[in-house]
Amino acid sequence: MWRRGTRGPSAYIPVSQITGPYVGDNIAAVMGLHPDYLHVFWKTQHQLLRMDGALSLPERHYVAIMASARHQCTYLVSLHSSCFLQVGGDPRWLEGFDAAPLKLRKLNDLNKILAHRPWLINKEHIEILLSSQGGHSWSLAELIHALLLLTHFHALSSFILGCGIYLSEDNNAVPRPPSPDIPLNEGCSKLQEAERVLAEIKKLDEEGEETSQEEMETRFEREKRECAMVPTNGDNSKAVCFPGILHFLEDPGFGYIDFTRRGEQAPPTFRAHDYTWEDHGYSLLQRLNPEVGQLLDDKFQVAFNLTYHTCATHSGVDTSKLRRAIWNYIQCIYGIRYDDYDYGEVNQLLERSLKVYMKTVTCHPERVTRLLYNDFWRQFKHSEKVHLNFLLLEARLQAALLYCLRAITRFMT
Ligand SMILES: CC(C)C[C@H](N)C(=O)O
């Protein structure tokens, strides 16, 4: 058990809130607030890193390092550097990309796009890797394995930084440089926000009127534009990089598009009904990597359906509309639209400081601060904020997978 008075696993969550037995594994300690999720998360990660797979064990950890470096997640870079050495990886690769085999360096472009602007992925990216000359080409099975690892670790970086998870003591913790906070002047109105959310859910349940298709589309486009204008924490600050991370980063300035700059366009719309996870993404993965495909599907479902029917101090609440709004808002950030969803609900259910936090965790997790974490859902429990972070992790992961699996489908047909 975690002892009070000691440093807990997270900079944002008091140690008294951490109830599970996972001392020494800070991710598990935080995720363990929701054992059903932790269980399926662990199984998936174990499959990706330890079980049968196309990539060698050192390669898997190296891909994990590359992915986590995109978000400057020192926790994962440091953890997987140790794992890499434990499974017999060549220490020279850890000096930086230059020392790593060309084959892995070729993943750089995909890593960067997938992490920040997944809508740019197209079949040419896949083609180039699969057909490179000179003995450095990727097999499809290897590439799928690498893509699954990259997306898993991008999303996990969001979770770790979103929850302020510390590096475990034995891993030479380096404090993260603080990022500047933007002022969020919404004051004490926050204290009634649980009641406000409940009232909005009730209103939505009572509204019966049908909205036309055109209006639904307009509402999505409006939300997409608006979400592009939601600032993320420390928007104008230059990225501060850790020395230990820089040498795993190529083109560190490449990030999620900052729409506040003139001339930048919001991502093009991806119609989730034309390429759904269930009918397309999952079934393609079923053919290419059935074990992970199944586990991912389970994990999406556990995350999407997890509920305790509570909302802050209120119980007996149907929170499905709130959870769906969270999921769809994250995917809207990446341009993904569900035809049957009314994006007006996002605005009714998610207030601004929550959106700022969600967008920062998803797009620029390295900029999350305690102030940002504390500034939304003040009445809610820490375990609910962790729950929110599962939704962010999974919605983000699924968005990236939809884009890369669609590119693979296009490549194959
Ligand atoms: C993310 C939270 C608002 C979820 C809520 N506590 C529930 O049990 O559904």
Tab-separated table of C-alpha atoms and ligand atoms in Angstrom:
chain	number	residue	atom	x	y	z
A	1	MET	CA	0.000	0.000	0.000
A	2	TRP	CA	1.051	3.599	-0.560
A	3	ARG	CA	1.877	5.328	2.678
A	4	ARG	CA	0.552	8.794	3.405
A	5	GLY	CA	3.236	11.422	3.661
A	6	THR	CA	5.425	9.735	1.054
A	7	ARG	CA	5.613	10.844	-2.542
A	8	GLY	CA	2.862	9.125	-4.468
A	9	PRO	CA	2.897	8.057	-8.101
A	10	SER	CA	1.526	11.358	-9.417
A	11	ALA	CA	2.331	15.025	-9.022
A	12	TYR	CA	-1.380	15.898	-9.234
A	13	ILE	CA	-3.144	13.153	-7.302
A	14	PRO	CA	-2.642	13.061	-3.511
A	15	VAL	CA	-1.190	9.794	-2.290
A	16	SER	CA	-4.208	9.306	0.000
A	17	GLN	CA	-6.336	8.745	-3.117
A	18	ILE	CA	-4.185	5.906	-4.406
A	19	THR	CA	-5.706	2.736	-3.076
A	20	GLY	CA	-4.195	-0.110	-5.087
A	21	PRO	CA	-1.266	-2.365	-4.269
A	22	TYR	CA	1.009	-1.387	-7.162
A	23	VAL	CA	3.884	0.282	-5.321
A	24	GLY	CA	6.857	0.856	-7.623
A	25	ASP	CA	4.887	0.866	-10.872
A	26	ASN	CA	3.467	4.342	-11.052
A	27	ILE	CA	1.395	3.825	-14.186
A	28	ALA	CA	-0.268	0.766	-12.701
A	29	ALA	CA	-0.777	2.593	-9.401
A	30	VAL	CA	-2.761	5.335	-11.135
A	31	MET	CA	-4.567	3.101	-13.629
A	32	GLY	CA	-5.304	0.715	-10.785
A	33	LEU	CA	-7.986	3.143	-9.586
A	34	HIS	CA	-9.982	1.358	-12.305
A	35	PRO	CA	-8.942	-2.322	-12.185
A	36	ASP	CA	-11.048	-3.424	-15.172
A	37	TYR	CA	-9.248	-1.016	-17.413
A	38	LEU	CA	-5.816	-1.716	-15.959
A	39	HIS	CA	-6.311	-5.411	-16.675
A	40	VAL	CA	-7.022	-5.026	-20.393
A	41	PHE	CA	-4.379	-2.313	-20.775
A	42	TRP	CA	-1.747	-4.615	-19.300
A	43	LYS	CA	-2.729	-7.511	-21.511
A	44	THR	CA	-2.429	-5.373	-24.632
A	45	GLN	CA	0.902	-3.894	-23.661
A	46	HIS	CA	2.236	-7.311	-22.721
A	47	GLN	CA	1.195	-8.677	-26.102
A	48	LEU	CA	2.866	-5.788	-27.928
A	49	LEU	CA	6.118	-5.901	-25.995
A	50	ARG	CA	6.649	-9.481	-24.911
A	51	MET	CA	4.665	-12.001	-26.899
A	52	ASP	CA	5.085	-13.370	-30.414
A	53	GLY	CA	5.517	-10.567	-32.868
A	54	ALA	CA	7.339	-9.528	-36.019
A	55	LEU	CA	9.856	-7.190	-34.360
A	56	SER	CA	12.694	-8.274	-32.084
A	57	LEU	CA	12.454	-7.336	-28.402
A	58	PRO	CA	15.097	-4.576	-28.587
A	59	GLU	CA	13.428	-3.119	-31.680
A	60	ARG	CA	10.102	-2.946	-29.850
A	61	HIS	CA	11.592	-0.968	-26.978
A	62	TYR	CA	13.433	1.280	-29.391
A	63	VAL	CA	10.194	2.090	-31.215
A	64	ALA	CA	8.626	2.825	-27.804
A	65	ILE	CA	11.459	5.294	-27.098
A	66	MET	CA	11.058	7.000	-30.475
A	67	ALA	CA	7.317	7.382	-29.967
A	68	SER	CA	7.562	8.716	-26.408
A	69	ALA	CA	10.295	11.169	-27.344
A	70	ARG	CA	7.815	12.933	-29.659
A	71	HIS	CA	5.989	14.133	-26.561
A	72	GLN	CA	9.085	14.440	-24.417
A	73	CYS	CA	7.769	11.775	-22.107
A	74	THR	CA	10.888	11.195	-20.017
A	75	TYR	CA	9.073	8.530	-18.039
A	76	LEU	CA	8.721	6.241	-21.026
A	77	VAL	CA	12.006	7.146	-22.685
A	78	SER	CA	13.881	6.299	-19.524
A	79	LEU	CA	11.858	3.155	-18.758
A	80	HIS	CA	12.217	1.724	-22.253
A	81	SER	CA	15.895	2.613	-22.461
A	82	SER	CA	16.413	0.346	-19.441
A	83	CYS	CA	14.202	-2.359	-20.915
A	84	PHE	CA	16.039	-2.085	-24.225
A	85	LEU	CA	19.337	-2.855	-22.489
A	86	GLN	CA	17.790	-5.627	-20.422
A	87	VAL	CA	16.683	-7.497	-23.527
A	88	GLY	CA	20.134	-7.239	-25.054
A	89	GLY	CA	19.808	-4.086	-27.140
A	90	ASP	CA	22.969	-2.487	-28.494
A	91	PRO	CA	23.855	0.404	-26.096
A	92	ARG	CA	25.135	2.478	-28.997
A	93	TRP	CA	21.604	2.890	-30.350
A	94	LEU	CA	20.771	4.819	-27.190
A	95	GLU	CA	23.273	7.492	-28.111
A	96	GLY	CA	20.805	8.629	-30.715
A	97	PHE	CA	19.272	7.908	-34.070
A	98	ASP	CA	22.516	8.174	-35.958
A	99	ALA	CA	23.701	4.976	-34.357
A	100	ALA	CA	20.452	3.088	-34.934
A	101	PRO	CA	19.940	0.945	-38.043
A	102	LEU	CA	18.647	2.695	-41.128
A	103	LYS	CA	15.561	0.553	-41.053
A	104	LEU	CA	14.417	2.090	-37.763
A	105	ARG	CA	15.418	5.575	-38.784
A	106	LYS	CA	13.100	5.226	-41.737
A	107	LEU	CA	10.192	5.159	-39.311
A	108	ASN	CA	10.885	8.722	-38.298
A	109	ASP	CA	8.527	10.358	-40.708
A	110	LEU	CA	5.657	8.115	-39.858
A	111	ASN	CA	6.364	8.546	-36.160
A	112	LYS	CA	6.204	12.287	-36.418
A	113	ILE	CA	3.073	12.442	-38.563
A	114	LEU	CA	1.234	9.842	-36.519
A	115	ALA	CA	2.038	11.660	-33.296
A	116	HIS	CA	0.914	15.094	-34.386
A	117	ARG	CA	-1.019	15.178	-37.663
A	118	PRO	CA	-2.264	11.684	-38.417
A	119	TRP	CA	-4.642	12.927	-41.114
A	120	LEU	CA	-1.597	13.430	-43.361
A	121	ILE	CA	-0.854	9.709	-43.582
A	122	ASN	CA	-1.413	8.283	-47.004
A	123	LYS	CA	-0.633	5.104	-48.860
A	124	GLU	CA	2.670	6.483	-50.160
A	125	HIS	CA	4.070	6.521	-46.632
A	126	ILE	CA	3.271	2.836	-46.401
A	127	GLU	CA	4.532	2.093	-49.882
A	128	ILE	CA	7.906	3.729	-49.290
A	129	LEU	CA	8.597	1.652	-46.193
A	130	LEU	CA	7.478	-1.617	-47.702
A	131	SER	CA	9.386	-1.246	-50.901
A	132	SER	CA	12.701	0.335	-49.917
A	133	GLN	CA	15.654	-0.918	-51.778
A	134	GLY	CA	18.933	-2.150	-50.386
A	135	GLY	CA	17.843	-4.660	-47.777
A	136	HIS	CA	16.278	-2.119	-45.440
A	137	SER	CA	12.676	-2.719	-46.293
A	138	TRP	CA	9.927	-3.514	-43.860
A	139	SER	CA	7.629	-6.506	-44.100
A	140	LEU	CA	3.944	-5.749	-43.674
A	141	ALA	CA	3.833	-7.685	-40.404
A	142	GLU	CA	6.775	-5.697	-39.030
A	143	LEU	CA	5.282	-2.428	-40.113
A	144	ILE	CA	1.954	-3.212	-38.472
A	145	HIS	CA	3.755	-4.144	-35.276
A	146	ALA	CA	5.682	-0.863	-35.375
A	147	LEU	CA	2.533	1.182	-36.054
A	148	LEU	CA	0.747	-0.471	-33.157
A	149	LEU	CA	3.667	0.325	-30.877
A	150	LEU	CA	3.985	3.918	-32.062
A	151	THR	CA	0.301	4.702	-31.570
A	152	HIS	CA	0.211	2.901	-28.226
A	153	PHE	CA	3.127	4.926	-26.871
A	154	HIS	CA	1.991	8.271	-28.262
A	155	ALA	CA	-1.315	7.798	-26.493
A	156	LEU	CA	0.289	6.477	-23.317
A	157	SER	CA	2.525	9.575	-23.209
A	158	SER	CA	-0.659	11.656	-23.138
A	159	PHE	CA	-1.952	9.593	-20.235
A	160	ILE	CA	1.263	9.839	-18.214
A	161	LEU	CA	1.694	13.567	-18.690
A	162	GLY	CA	-2.045	14.232	-18.335
A	163	CYS	CA	-2.074	12.553	-14.916
A	164	GLY	CA	1.307	13.973	-13.836
A	165	ILE	CA	2.786	10.521	-13.278
A	166	TYR	CA	6.283	10.539	-11.796
A	167	LEU	CA	9.081	8.409	-12.951
A	168	SER	CA	9.507	5.573	-10.414
A	169	GLU	CA	12.224	6.336	-7.837
A	170	ASP	CA	14.715	3.890	-9.212
A	171	ASN	CA	14.781	5.439	-12.645
A	172	ASN	CA	16.797	8.631	-12.003
A	173	ALA	CA	13.905	11.043	-11.963
A	174	VAL	CA	14.514	14.328	-13.746
A	175	PRO	CA	11.983	17.037	-12.949
A	176	ARG	CA	10.180	18.412	-15.989
A	177	PRO	CA	10.716	22.105	-16.679
A	178	PRO	CA	7.553	23.989	-15.777
A	179	SER	CA	5.556	25.344	-18.691
A	180	PRO	CA	3.840	28.688	-18.357
A	181	ASP	CA	0.164	28.599	-17.475
A	182	ILE	CA	-2.442	30.520	-19.363
A	183	PRO	CA	-4.942	32.313	-17.164
A	184	LEU	CA	-8.386	30.756	-17.234
A	185	ASN	CA	-10.683	33.325	-15.761
A	186	GLU	CA	-13.807	31.418	-15.045
A	187	GLY	CA	-13.644	31.812	-11.301
A	188	CYS	CA	-15.940	30.196	-8.812
A	189	SER	CA	-18.739	29.357	-11.254
A	190	LYS	CA	-16.839	26.066	-11.513
A	191	LEU	CA	-18.202	24.962	-8.188
A	192	GLN	CA	-21.603	24.231	-9.620
A	193	GLU	CA	-20.340	22.534	-12.702
A	194	ALA	CA	-21.431	19.031	-11.736
A	195	GLU	CA	-24.971	20.330	-11.291
A	196	ARG	CA	-24.697	22.182	-14.563
A	197	VAL	CA	-23.583	19.032	-16.393
A	198	LEU	CA	-26.445	17.082	-14.814
A	199	ALA	CA	-28.918	19.733	-15.896
A	200	GLU	CA	-27.541	19.644	-19.454
A	201	ILE	CA	-27.753	15.850	-19.607
A	202	LYS	CA	-31.346	16.081	-18.443
A	203	LYS	CA	-32.150	18.712	-21.031
A	204	LEU	CA	-30.693	16.563	-23.787
A	205	ASP	CA	-32.700	13.563	-22.610
A	206	GLU	CA	-35.896	15.566	-22.767
A	207	GLU	CA	-35.298	17.217	-26.125
A	208	GLY	CA	-37.033	15.155	-28.738
A	209	GLU	CA	-36.701	17.205	-31.874
A	210	GLU	CA	-34.921	15.832	-34.943
A	211	THR	CA	-32.042	17.807	-36.407
A	212	SER	CA	-31.577	17.758	-40.173
A	213	GLN	CA	-28.502	16.187	-41.769
A	214	GLU	CA	-27.342	19.568	-43.066
A	215	GLU	CA	-27.648	21.099	-39.647
A	216	MET	CA	-25.733	18.162	-38.114
A	217	GLU	CA	-22.951	18.689	-40.608
A	218	THR	CA	-22.844	22.419	-39.964
A	219	ARG	CA	-22.629	21.764	-36.234
A	220	PHE	CA	-19.669	19.431	-36.719
A	221	GLU	CA	-17.818	21.892	-38.941
A	222	ARG	CA	-18.481	24.647	-36.433
A	223	GLU	CA	-17.173	22.504	-33.571
A	224	LYS	CA	-14.099	21.541	-35.575
A	225	ARG	CA	-13.328	25.185	-36.268
A	226	GLU	CA	-13.986	26.153	-32.695
A	227	CYS	CA	-11.871	23.391	-31.284
A	228	ALA	CA	-9.099	24.627	-33.518
A	229	MET	CA	-9.348	27.952	-31.708
A	230	VAL	CA	-9.247	26.474	-28.205
A	231	PRO	CA	-5.814	27.416	-26.894
A	232	THR	CA	-3.589	24.793	-25.394
A	233	ASN	CA	-1.510	25.577	-22.376
A	234	GLY	CA	1.654	27.550	-23.127
A	235	ASP	CA	0.643	28.015	-26.777
A	236	ASN	CA	3.310	30.511	-27.613
A	237	SER	CA	6.112	29.017	-25.635
A	238	LYS	CA	9.042	27.394	-27.328
A	239	ALA	CA	9.284	23.706	-26.573
A	240	VAL	CA	11.813	23.032	-23.834
A	241	CYS	CA	13.608	19.811	-24.540
A	242	PHE	CA	15.409	17.508	-22.192
A	243	PRO	CA	18.956	16.705	-23.093
A	244	GLY	CA	18.194	12.985	-22.821
A	245	ILE	CA	15.372	13.254	-25.321
A	246	LEU	CA	16.734	15.515	-28.009
A	247	HIS	CA	18.846	12.889	-29.672
A	248	PHE	CA	15.768	10.748	-30.233
A	249	LEU	CA	13.926	13.605	-31.877
A	250	GLU	CA	14.067	14.604	-35.468
A	251	ASP	CA	12.353	17.849	-36.441
A	252	PRO	CA	11.302	18.685	-32.848
A	253	GLY	CA	9.355	21.717	-34.044
A	254	PHE	CA	6.836	19.555	-35.923
A	255	GLY	CA	3.698	19.431	-33.801
A	256	TYR	CA	-0.057	19.491	-33.927
A	257	ILE	CA	-1.006	22.368	-36.205
A	258	ASP	CA	-1.396	25.580	-34.338
A	259	PHE	CA	-4.562	26.889	-35.945
A	260	THR	CA	-4.269	30.219	-34.255
A	261	ARG	CA	-1.620	31.032	-36.810
A	262	ARG	CA	-3.079	32.522	-39.923
A	263	GLY	CA	-3.563	30.461	-42.979
A	264	GLU	CA	-3.533	27.129	-41.170
A	265	GLN	CA	-6.474	24.917	-41.972
A	266	ALA	CA	-8.327	22.610	-39.659
A	267	PRO	CA	-7.833	18.918	-40.536
A	268	PRO	CA	-9.977	17.659	-43.410
A	269	THR	CA	-13.095	15.804	-42.318
A	270	PHE	CA	-12.788	12.031	-41.974
A	271	ARG	CA	-16.231	10.453	-42.053
A	272	ALA	CA	-16.107	7.731	-39.455
A	273	HIS	CA	-19.022	5.987	-41.113
A	274	ASP	CA	-17.074	5.430	-44.299
A	275	TYR	CA	-14.207	3.821	-42.453
A	276	THR	CA	-15.330	2.568	-39.062
A	277	TRP	CA	-13.265	0.875	-36.423
A	278	GLU	CA	-15.684	-2.069	-36.189
A	279	ASP	CA	-16.187	-2.795	-39.881
A	280	HIS	CA	-12.912	-1.705	-41.410
A	281	GLY	CA	-10.067	-1.005	-38.984
A	282	TYR	CA	-10.691	-3.921	-36.697
A	283	SER	CA	-11.374	-6.393	-39.462
A	284	LEU	CA	-8.173	-5.446	-41.286
A	285	LEU	CA	-6.239	-5.862	-38.058
A	286	GLN	CA	-7.953	-9.200	-37.495
A	287	ARG	CA	-6.206	-10.404	-40.626
A	288	LEU	CA	-2.850	-8.765	-40.014
A	289	ASN	CA	-2.416	-9.137	-36.265
A	290	PRO	CA	-5.430	-10.919	-34.750
A	291	GLU	CA	-4.152	-11.060	-31.166
A	292	VAL	CA	-3.579	-7.347	-30.846
A	293	GLY	CA	-6.694	-6.570	-32.913
A	294	GLN	CA	-8.852	-8.420	-30.417
A	295	LEU	CA	-7.175	-6.873	-27.390
A	296	LEU	CA	-7.499	-3.379	-28.793
A	297	ASP	CA	-11.154	-3.914	-29.505
A	298	ASP	CA	-11.678	-5.091	-25.923
A	299	LYS	CA	-9.743	-2.138	-24.578
A	300	PHE	CA	-11.756	0.398	-26.594
A	301	GLN	CA	-14.935	-1.154	-25.328
A	302	VAL	CA	-13.858	-1.268	-21.706
A	303	ALA	CA	-12.776	2.381	-21.850
A	304	PHE	CA	-15.864	3.542	-23.716
A	305	ASN	CA	-18.324	1.682	-21.511
A	306	LEU	CA	-16.667	2.131	-18.123
A	307	THR	CA	-19.044	3.878	-15.715
A	308	TYR	CA	-19.914	3.986	-12.054
A	309	HIS	CA	-23.080	5.986	-12.749
A	310	THR	CA	-21.640	8.859	-10.775
A	311	CYS	CA	-20.948	12.480	-11.507
A	312	ALA	CA	-18.862	14.131	-8.790
A	313	THR	CA	-20.919	13.605	-5.605
A	314	HIS	CA	-24.083	12.544	-7.436
A	315	SER	CA	-24.943	8.898	-7.960
A	316	GLY	CA	-27.408	7.040	-10.164
A	317	VAL	CA	-26.487	9.196	-13.168
A	318	ASP	CA	-26.439	7.984	-16.772
A	319	THR	CA	-23.168	9.558	-17.933
A	320	SER	CA	-23.137	8.027	-21.415
A	321	LYS	CA	-23.818	11.360	-23.146
A	322	LEU	CA	-20.989	13.020	-21.259
A	323	ARG	CA	-18.557	10.210	-22.036
A	324	ARG	CA	-19.532	10.146	-25.689
A	325	ALA	CA	-19.067	13.933	-25.937
A	326	ILE	CA	-15.540	13.525	-24.517
A	327	TRP	CA	-14.673	10.756	-26.979
A	328	ASN	CA	-16.093	12.564	-29.976
A	329	TYR	CA	-14.488	15.864	-29.049
A	330	ILE	CA	-11.043	14.239	-29.057
A	331	GLN	CA	-11.654	12.652	-32.429
A	332	CYS	CA	-13.047	15.950	-33.729
A	333	ILE	CA	-9.636	17.487	-32.931
A	334	TYR	CA	-8.321	15.079	-35.571
A	335	GLY	CA	-11.127	15.838	-38.013
A	336	ILE	CA	-13.145	12.656	-37.412
A	337	ARG	CA	-16.912	13.002	-37.694
A	338	TYR	CA	-19.713	10.590	-36.753
A	339	ASP	CA	-22.705	11.287	-39.010
A	340	ASP	CA	-25.267	10.337	-36.411
A	341	TYR	CA	-23.836	12.490	-33.638
A	342	ASP	CA	-25.023	15.982	-32.865
A	343	TYR	CA	-21.881	17.977	-32.083
A	344	GLY	CA	-24.022	20.623	-30.400
A	345	GLU	CA	-23.913	18.257	-27.393
A	346	VAL	CA	-20.170	18.742	-27.062
A	347	ASN	CA	-20.690	22.407	-26.385
A	348	GLN	CA	-23.488	21.814	-23.953
A	349	LEU	CA	-21.579	19.251	-21.910
A	350	LEU	CA	-17.928	20.274	-22.003
A	351	GLU	CA	-17.017	23.632	-20.572
A	352	ARG	CA	-14.061	25.611	-21.735
A	353	SER	CA	-11.420	24.807	-19.119
A	354	LEU	CA	-12.181	21.109	-19.619
A	355	LYS	CA	-11.691	21.507	-23.360
A	356	VAL	CA	-8.397	23.338	-22.833
A	357	TYR	CA	-7.160	20.514	-20.623
A	358	MET	CA	-8.377	17.823	-23.042
A	359	LYS	CA	-6.818	19.440	-26.051
A	360	THR	CA	-3.516	20.052	-24.256
A	361	VAL	CA	-3.316	16.441	-23.015
A	362	THR	CA	-4.116	15.122	-26.466
A	363	CYS	CA	-2.058	17.398	-28.678
A	364	HIS	CA	0.688	18.837	-26.470
A	365	PRO	CA	0.860	16.636	-23.373
A	366	GLU	CA	4.283	18.001	-22.446
A	367	ARG	CA	2.575	21.321	-21.638
A	368	VAL	CA	0.169	19.991	-19.000
A	369	THR	CA	0.618	21.581	-15.582
A	370	ARG	CA	-0.911	21.163	-12.162
A	371	LEU	CA	-2.873	24.368	-12.615
A	372	LEU	CA	-4.464	23.058	-15.775
A	373	TYR	CA	-5.241	19.735	-14.103
A	374	ASN	CA	-6.826	21.482	-11.125
A	375	ASP	CA	-8.718	24.037	-13.121
A	376	PHE	CA	-11.566	21.941	-14.504
A	377	TRP	CA	-14.154	19.681	-12.848
A	378	ARG	CA	-13.266	21.014	-9.413
A	379	GLN	CA	-15.972	19.029	-7.667
A	380	PHE	CA	-15.094	15.787	-9.391
A	381	LYS	CA	-12.938	13.067	-7.879
A	382	HIS	CA	-9.364	12.391	-8.925
A	383	SER	CA	-10.416	8.932	-10.032
A	384	GLU	CA	-12.857	10.623	-12.432
A	385	LYS	CA	-10.046	12.689	-13.906
A	386	VAL	CA	-8.066	9.477	-14.402
A	387	HIS	CA	-11.165	7.963	-16.019
A	388	LEU	CA	-11.315	10.982	-18.326
A	389	ASN	CA	-7.697	10.305	-19.258
A	390	PHE	CA	-8.574	6.744	-20.329
A	391	LEU	CA	-11.134	8.186	-22.703
A	392	LEU	CA	-8.548	10.611	-24.053
A	393	LEU	CA	-5.925	7.905	-24.458
A	394	GLU	CA	-8.255	5.514	-26.265
A	395	ALA	CA	-10.029	8.060	-28.452
A	396	ARG	CA	-6.673	9.430	-29.521
A	397	LEU	CA	-5.293	5.962	-30.181
A	398	GLN	CA	-8.319	4.967	-32.209
A	399	ALA	CA	-8.167	8.162	-34.270
A	400	ALA	CA	-4.524	7.523	-35.199
A	401	LEU	CA	-5.242	3.869	-35.967
A	402	LEU	CA	-8.177	4.749	-38.192
A	403	TYR	CA	-5.929	6.972	-40.267
A	404	CYS	CA	-3.102	4.496	-40.608
A	405	LEU	CA	-5.300	1.460	-41.204
A	406	ARG	CA	-7.169	3.371	-43.888
A	407	ALA	CA	-3.833	4.178	-45.547
A	408	ILE	CA	-2.911	0.483	-45.441
A	409	THR	CA	-6.277	-0.515	-46.908
A	410	ARG	CA	-5.716	1.968	-49.725
A	411	PHE	CA	-2.238	0.634	-50.265
A	412	MET	CA	-3.536	-2.930	-50.479
A	413	THR	CA	-6.397	-2.260	-52.875
B	1	LIG	C1	-15.485	10.580	-16.442
B	1	LIG	C2	-16.536	10.592	-15.367
B	1	LIG	C3	-17.381	11.800	-15.403
B	1	LIG	C4	-17.328	9.308	-15.395
B	1	LIG	C5	-18.367	9.113	-14.300
B	1	LIG	N1	-17.843	9.229	-12.968
B	1	LIG	C6	-19.023	7.748	-14.488
B	1	LIG	O1	-19.048	6.950	-13.594
B	1	LIG	O2	-19.535	7.459	-15.523
